[in-house]
Amino acid sequence: MDDSGRPRTLGARDAVRERPTLKTIAYMTGLGITTVSRALKDAPDIGAETKERVRLIANQLGYQPNRAGVRLRTGKTNVIALVLSIDEELMGFTSQLVHGISEVLGGTQYHLVVTPHSFEKDPMVPVRYILDTGSADGVIISRIEPDDARVRLMTERNLPFATHGRTDMGIVHPFHDYDNENYVYQAVQKLVQKGRKRIALLAPQSRFSFYIHSRIGFERGLADFGATEVPMGRVTSETPLDETRAYAERLMRSAGSPDGIISISGSATIALVAGLEAAGKKLGVDVDVVSKQSAEFLNWIRPEIYTVNEDVRQAGRELAKALMARIDGVAPELLQSIAQPVWSKMGPKD
Amino acid sequence: MDDSGRPRTLGARDAVRERPTLKTIAYMTGLGITTVSRALKDAPDIGAETKERVRLIANQLGYQPNRAGVRLRTGKTNVIALVLSIDEELMGFTSQLVHGISEVLGGTQYHLVVTPHSFEKDPMVPVRYILDTGSADGVIISRIEPDDARVRLMTERNLPFATHGRTDMGIVHPFHDYDNENYVYQAVQKLVQKGRKRIALLAPQSRFSFYIHSRIGFERGLADFGATEVPMGRVTSETPLDETRAYAERLMRSAGSPDGIISISGSATIALVAGLEAAGKKLGVDVDVVSKQSAEFLNWIRPEIYTVNEDVRQAGRELAKALMARIDGVAPELLQSIAQPVWSKMGPKD
DNA sequence: TCTCAAAACTGAAACGTTACAGGTAAAATG
DNA sequence: CATTTTACCTGTAACGTTTCAGTTTTGAGA
């Protein structure tokens, strides 16, 4: 009926509306689909002038490669999966991370798929799903353990990933971490400088890597600066806030109550402070508190708290960049970074 | 050369590893690919026994339809896009919303793609991108304006969406909203009951729908309960916190300072309280504050604040459910909901 | 016994892309 | 002038799915 070989109503159909495809551009330029595809990829066997022409038309049509086509043909999903635990710290952690990641992904073909899950149940579920369905080119995980089953599995199965936190299992992989050891060490120093000697540490749950790091920093600090530890019982940064508050009140009323407290998490600090004030203690007078926070809010409430900011947004950026590089084959040992603590300007002056 | 007609090493290849496809199941059952496809869809022209057999093998293989294949063939992406403004409220709003949405999406084929953008620049960009690339089956947006260009565009182009907030432009669409009018109305009532008469409202930016709602509730409350307004100048819930604080301090030192303040946002309240205390005022004595919050944290800091919780997680659930229903063709007028304010148990007793 | 309809199943084509294995014409080589 | 390169370009097949238009088989009806 018409110039067969090519599908029938192509020109008409494409000229009207519809999303442009390689076929559209091929039709408009009079070239073959293959040529157009290769031209847009800047392949060496396509003439310079042809490439120019193809690019021009592609731009003008606003051509965007069809993701499903690419994915089906090549297996490349152009998706980064962010695996979130449902009990991640409340105060802005997740949103900061998401924003940081997307900031970097914004200039690329990657989309960000967020996959939350209940950590208590089984942290492997989302990772296995991604592995089984091939639904992402790379994965970002947090809440890392020293010996992390997810890290092992993804390494075995060759799925690129980046971790927010370090492991200690002889596997070299991309990560970004906060230097919690150094943070706690400096915190001890700060408290001792203020004349505090009996210090408590509100640490993370012990299964996580950063528990170890903060303990190491703590013990090194106690030794170096000469102070003693007041134990926090079973209270961690993830204990329900009312329990934390109750424990803090009891602790501060007790005989050997601490005169300095270091907290690893902003929300726990709120409960902590509520507890110690309920016990009649005064911040900056009877006791000093140092806290890390992922959003600048503690000093609005209590200017007396010494605060250190964790730039989670920056962490998101680092993780996204590292992961993309890993996907592109960069060696993992080149994709590791550790952020140093930064003391907030809102805290006390000294 | 083996049993040609079918691709060569299929049985072998699939038995070993590789992801199972319809072809795998077809090979194992001895059926055609089409039959398998239709059997899994429970089509009426497939025998009951055959369906059973196919389902059994599919389950056993852990078959999951290839998303790229489906998407290429049908255009269905099985993706929900969440369009976030980069300057969304800090305190947990984003993460709550994300978790709420994923909770619902968890049981479905849908994936959640998060697409942040700088609202100040151009809120249309992400919507246009999704429209142009067909990269999602539905969209969730927030920060809704009474006359919202995104709503208009998506309606025109027939892209299903749900909004976190209402519009007022004669378009019926799925939404979930918080009853800010009622919240502010009740807040005025509460303050008047406490004997407060000169009330200030820290409202959202005026371009947003919920500005109007809170103003209406405010004015209705003032009239009904007999109080007068103290204006907040140009301060809104999005003003940088230090400016809010400075303004609050100045305001509270001035002649006609308010004895009651209503705040629409938890983070703004922090700055507000810091300001009024800097002016020497005492919460619950010189002035009462009522605040909405999306995470229960204000009363840890100041038990004297009257707080109302907005369950953003629930909002996420509602939005996800509404959007999926809309995608399935349910009429938009059936997919609208408004959450009522709930007074926190942590606030003052009366 | 023959015809027809219903029930059950199936191959081909298409969605948009890329890898592969050519193809063609012009230019360089002998 | 014949032959080989070189530079550019192209058709086919395949990724996994669904739709369409059948085909085969079975059994009922005449």
PDB file of N, CA, C and O in Angstrom, chain A residues 91 266 269-270 273-274 277 283 293 296-305 346, chain B residues 91 245 269-271 273-274 277 297-298 300-302:
ATOM      1  N   MET A  91      13.849  12.624  63.408  1.00  0.00           N
ATOM      2  CA  MET A  91      14.077  14.035  63.150  1.00  0.00           C
ATOM      3  C   MET A  91      14.788  14.338  61.829  1.00  0.00           C
ATOM      4  O   MET A  91      15.933  14.771  61.814  1.00  0.00           O
ATOM      5  N   GLY A 266      19.675  13.076  68.408  1.00  0.00           N
ATOM      6  CA  GLY A 266      18.949  14.268  68.824  1.00  0.00           C
ATOM      7  C   GLY A 266      17.646  13.991  69.536  1.00  0.00           C
ATOM      8  O   GLY A 266      17.334  14.625  70.549  1.00  0.00           O
ATOM      9  N   THR A 269      18.106  12.815  73.022  1.00  0.00           N
ATOM     10  CA  THR A 269      18.560  13.908  73.873  1.00  0.00           C
ATOM     11  C   THR A 269      17.385  14.677  74.472  1.00  0.00           C
ATOM     12  O   THR A 269      17.432  15.108  75.625  1.00  0.00           O
ATOM     13  N   ILE A 270      16.350  14.829  73.687  1.00  0.00           N
ATOM     14  CA  ILE A 270      15.170  15.531  74.190  1.00  0.00           C
ATOM     15  C   ILE A 270      14.623  14.851  75.431  1.00  0.00           C
ATOM     16  O   ILE A 270      14.334  15.491  76.456  1.00  0.00           O
ATOM     17  N   VAL A 273      17.049  15.169  78.439  1.00  0.00           N
ATOM     18  CA  VAL A 273      17.009  16.480  79.074  1.00  0.00           C
ATOM     19  C   VAL A 273      15.730  16.623  79.908  1.00  0.00           C
ATOM     20  O   VAL A 273      15.768  17.124  81.037  1.00  0.00           O
ATOM     21  N   ALA A 274      14.630  16.142  79.354  1.00  0.00           N
ATOM     22  CA  ALA A 274      13.378  16.188  80.108  1.00  0.00           C
ATOM     23  C   ALA A 274      13.545  15.445  81.427  1.00  0.00           C
ATOM     24  O   ALA A 274      13.113  15.912  82.483  1.00  0.00           O
ATOM     25  N   GLU A 277      15.938  17.278  83.976  1.00  0.00           N
ATOM     26  CA  GLU A 277      15.313  18.465  84.541  1.00  0.00           C
ATOM     27  C   GLU A 277      14.206  18.080  85.526  1.00  0.00           C
ATOM     28  O   GLU A 277      14.002  18.753  86.538  1.00  0.00           O
ATOM     29  N   LEU A 283      20.811  22.225  83.386  1.00  0.00           N
ATOM     30  CA  LEU A 283      21.775  22.107  82.293  1.00  0.00           C
ATOM     31  C   LEU A 283      22.827  23.198  82.405  1.00  0.00           C
ATOM     32  O   LEU A 283      22.497  24.367  82.626  1.00  0.00           O
ATOM     33  N   GLN A 293      23.167  15.785  66.322  1.00  0.00           N
ATOM     34  CA  GLN A 293      21.816  15.985  65.790  1.00  0.00           C
ATOM     35  C   GLN A 293      21.890  16.032  64.269  1.00  0.00           C
ATOM     36  O   GLN A 293      22.894  16.455  63.700  1.00  0.00           O
ATOM     37  N   GLU A 296      19.362  21.011  62.937  1.00  0.00           N
ATOM     38  CA  GLU A 296      19.737  22.017  63.931  1.00  0.00           C
ATOM     39  C   GLU A 296      18.512  22.442  64.719  1.00  0.00           C
ATOM     40  O   GLU A 296      17.821  23.389  64.349  1.00  0.00           O
ATOM     41  N   PHE A 297      18.208  21.741  65.815  1.00  0.00           N
ATOM     42  CA  PHE A 297      17.011  22.148  66.564  1.00  0.00           C
ATOM     43  C   PHE A 297      17.230  22.144  68.074  1.00  0.00           C
ATOM     44  O   PHE A 297      16.550  22.849  68.803  1.00  0.00           O
ATOM     45  N   LEU A 298      18.203  21.373  68.550  1.00  0.00           N
ATOM     46  CA  LEU A 298      18.363  21.269  70.000  1.00  0.00           C
ATOM     47  C   LEU A 298      18.636  22.610  70.664  1.00  0.00           C
ATOM     48  O   LEU A 298      18.127  22.906  71.745  1.00  0.00           O
ATOM     49  N   ASN A 299      19.432  23.452  70.022  1.00  0.00           N
ATOM     50  CA  ASN A 299      19.811  24.701  70.678  1.00  0.00           C
ATOM     51  C   ASN A 299      18.702  25.740  70.687  1.00  0.00           C
ATOM     52  O   ASN A 299      18.770  26.728  71.407  1.00  0.00           O
ATOM     53  N   TRP A 300      17.694  25.518  69.882  1.00  0.00           N
ATOM     54  CA  TRP A 300      16.527  26.384  69.971  1.00  0.00           C
ATOM     55  C   TRP A 300      15.819  26.157  71.292  1.00  0.00           C
ATOM     56  O   TRP A 300      15.163  27.022  71.836  1.00  0.00           O
ATOM     57  N   ILE A 301      15.963  24.945  71.773  1.00  0.00           N
ATOM     58  CA  ILE A 301      15.252  24.494  72.956  1.00  0.00           C
ATOM     59  C   ILE A 301      16.070  24.733  74.207  1.00  0.00           C
ATOM     60  O   ILE A 301      15.574  25.212  75.222  1.00  0.00           O
ATOM     61  N   ARG A 302      17.324  24.308  74.152  1.00  0.00           N
ATOM     62  CA  ARG A 302      18.242  24.439  75.269  1.00  0.00           C
ATOM     63  C   ARG A 302      19.586  24.917  74.720  1.00  0.00           C
ATOM     64  O   ARG A 302      20.366  24.128  74.219  1.00  0.00           O
ATOM     65  N   PRO A 303      19.836  26.203  74.825  1.00  0.00           N
ATOM     66  CA  PRO A 303      21.100  26.748  74.291  1.00  0.00           C
ATOM     67  C   PRO A 303      22.309  26.150  75.007  1.00  0.00           C
ATOM     68  O   PRO A 303      23.421  26.221  74.486  1.00  0.00           O
ATOM     69  N   GLU A 304      22.083  25.531  76.166  1.00  0.00           N
ATOM     70  CA  GLU A 304      23.208  25.038  76.976  1.00  0.00           C
ATOM     71  C   GLU A 304      23.780  23.726  76.464  1.00  0.00           C
ATOM     72  O   GLU A 304      24.855  23.308  76.902  1.00  0.00           O
ATOM     73  N   ILE A 305      23.057  23.067  75.565  1.00  0.00           N
ATOM     74  CA  ILE A 305      23.559  21.787  75.066  1.00  0.00           C
ATOM     75  C   ILE A 305      24.688  22.032  74.065  1.00  0.00           C
ATOM     76  O   ILE A 305      24.590  22.901  73.202  1.00  0.00           O
ATOM     77  N   MET A 346      25.534  27.272  67.298  1.00  0.00           N
ATOM     78  CA  MET A 346      24.451  27.677  68.188  1.00  0.00           C
ATOM     79  C   MET A 346      24.685  27.272  69.638  1.00  0.00           C
ATOM     80  O   MET A 346      24.038  27.803  70.537  1.00  0.00           O
TER      81      MET A 346
ATOM     82  N   MET B  91      10.676  18.506  60.273  1.00  0.00           N
ATOM     83  CA  MET B  91      10.503  17.539  61.352  1.00  0.00           C
ATOM     84  C   MET B  91       9.697  16.297  60.973  1.00  0.00           C
ATOM     85  O   MET B  91       8.558  16.110  61.406  1.00  0.00           O
ATOM     86  N   ARG B 245      12.186  33.928  65.295  1.00  0.00           N
ATOM     87  CA  ARG B 245      12.537  34.149  66.695  1.00  0.00           C
ATOM     88  C   ARG B 245      12.673  35.643  67.006  1.00  0.00           C
ATOM     89  O   ARG B 245      12.118  36.162  67.971  1.00  0.00           O
ATOM     90  N   THR B 269       7.181  26.769  65.731  1.00  0.00           N
ATOM     91  CA  THR B 269       6.840  26.948  67.141  1.00  0.00           C
ATOM     92  C   THR B 269       8.087  27.007  68.016  1.00  0.00           C
ATOM     93  O   THR B 269       8.147  27.767  68.988  1.00  0.00           O
ATOM     94  N   ILE B 270       9.080  26.212  67.670  1.00  0.00           N
ATOM     95  CA  ILE B 270      10.321  26.222  68.434  1.00  0.00           C
ATOM     96  C   ILE B 270      10.941  27.617  68.454  1.00  0.00           C
ATOM     97  O   ILE B 270      11.329  28.142  69.502  1.00  0.00           O
ATOM     98  N   ALA B 271      10.983  28.219  67.273  1.00  0.00           N
ATOM     99  CA  ALA B 271      11.584  29.548  67.176  1.00  0.00           C
ATOM    100  C   ALA B 271      10.722  30.581  67.896  1.00  0.00           C
ATOM    101  O   ALA B 271      11.215  31.488  68.575  1.00  0.00           O
ATOM    102  N   VAL B 273       8.750  30.105  70.462  1.00  0.00           N
ATOM    103  CA  VAL B 273       8.897  29.963  71.904  1.00  0.00           C
ATOM    104  C   VAL B 273      10.231  30.542  72.362  1.00  0.00           C
ATOM    105  O   VAL B 273      10.315  31.244  73.379  1.00  0.00           O
ATOM    106  N   ALA B 274      11.270  30.268  71.584  1.00  0.00           N
ATOM    107  CA  ALA B 274      12.579  30.834  71.926  1.00  0.00           C
ATOM    108  C   ALA B 274      12.485  32.352  71.982  1.00  0.00           C
ATOM    109  O   ALA B 274      13.017  33.002  72.897  1.00  0.00           O
ATOM    110  N   GLU B 277      10.374  33.664  75.034  1.00  0.00           N
ATOM    111  CA  GLU B 277      11.087  33.508  76.301  1.00  0.00           C
ATOM    112  C   GLU B 277      12.240  34.498  76.404  1.00  0.00           C
ATOM    113  O   GLU B 277      12.553  34.998  77.486  1.00  0.00           O
ATOM    114  N   PHE B 297       6.912  15.968  69.611  1.00  0.00           N
ATOM    115  CA  PHE B 297       8.177  16.350  70.255  1.00  0.00           C
ATOM    116  C   PHE B 297       8.082  17.646  71.046  1.00  0.00           C
ATOM    117  O   PHE B 297       8.849  17.875  71.968  1.00  0.00           O
ATOM    118  N   LEU B 298       7.092  18.483  70.727  1.00  0.00           N
ATOM    119  CA  LEU B 298       7.046  19.780  71.386  1.00  0.00           C
ATOM    120  C   LEU B 298       6.880  19.676  72.902  1.00  0.00           C
ATOM    121  O   LEU B 298       7.495  20.427  73.656  1.00  0.00           O
ATOM    122  N   TRP B 300       7.885  17.451  74.913  1.00  0.00           N
ATOM    123  CA  TRP B 300       9.100  17.034  75.601  1.00  0.00           C
ATOM    124  C   TRP B 300       9.889  18.249  76.043  1.00  0.00           C
ATOM    125  O   TRP B 300      10.624  18.239  77.012  1.00  0.00           O
ATOM    126  N   ILE B 301       9.727  19.301  75.260  1.00  0.00           N
ATOM    127  CA  ILE B 301      10.513  20.508  75.426  1.00  0.00           C
ATOM    128  C   ILE B 301       9.812  21.494  76.331  1.00  0.00           C
ATOM    129  O   ILE B 301      10.403  22.082  77.225  1.00  0.00           O
ATOM    130  N   ARG B 302       8.528  21.695  76.039  1.00  0.00           N
ATOM    131  CA  ARG B 302       7.695  22.621  76.803  1.00  0.00           C
ATOM    132  C   ARG B 302       6.351  21.960  77.028  1.00  0.00           C
ATOM    133  O   ARG B 302       5.493  21.971  76.154  1.00  0.00           O
TER     134      ARG B 302
END
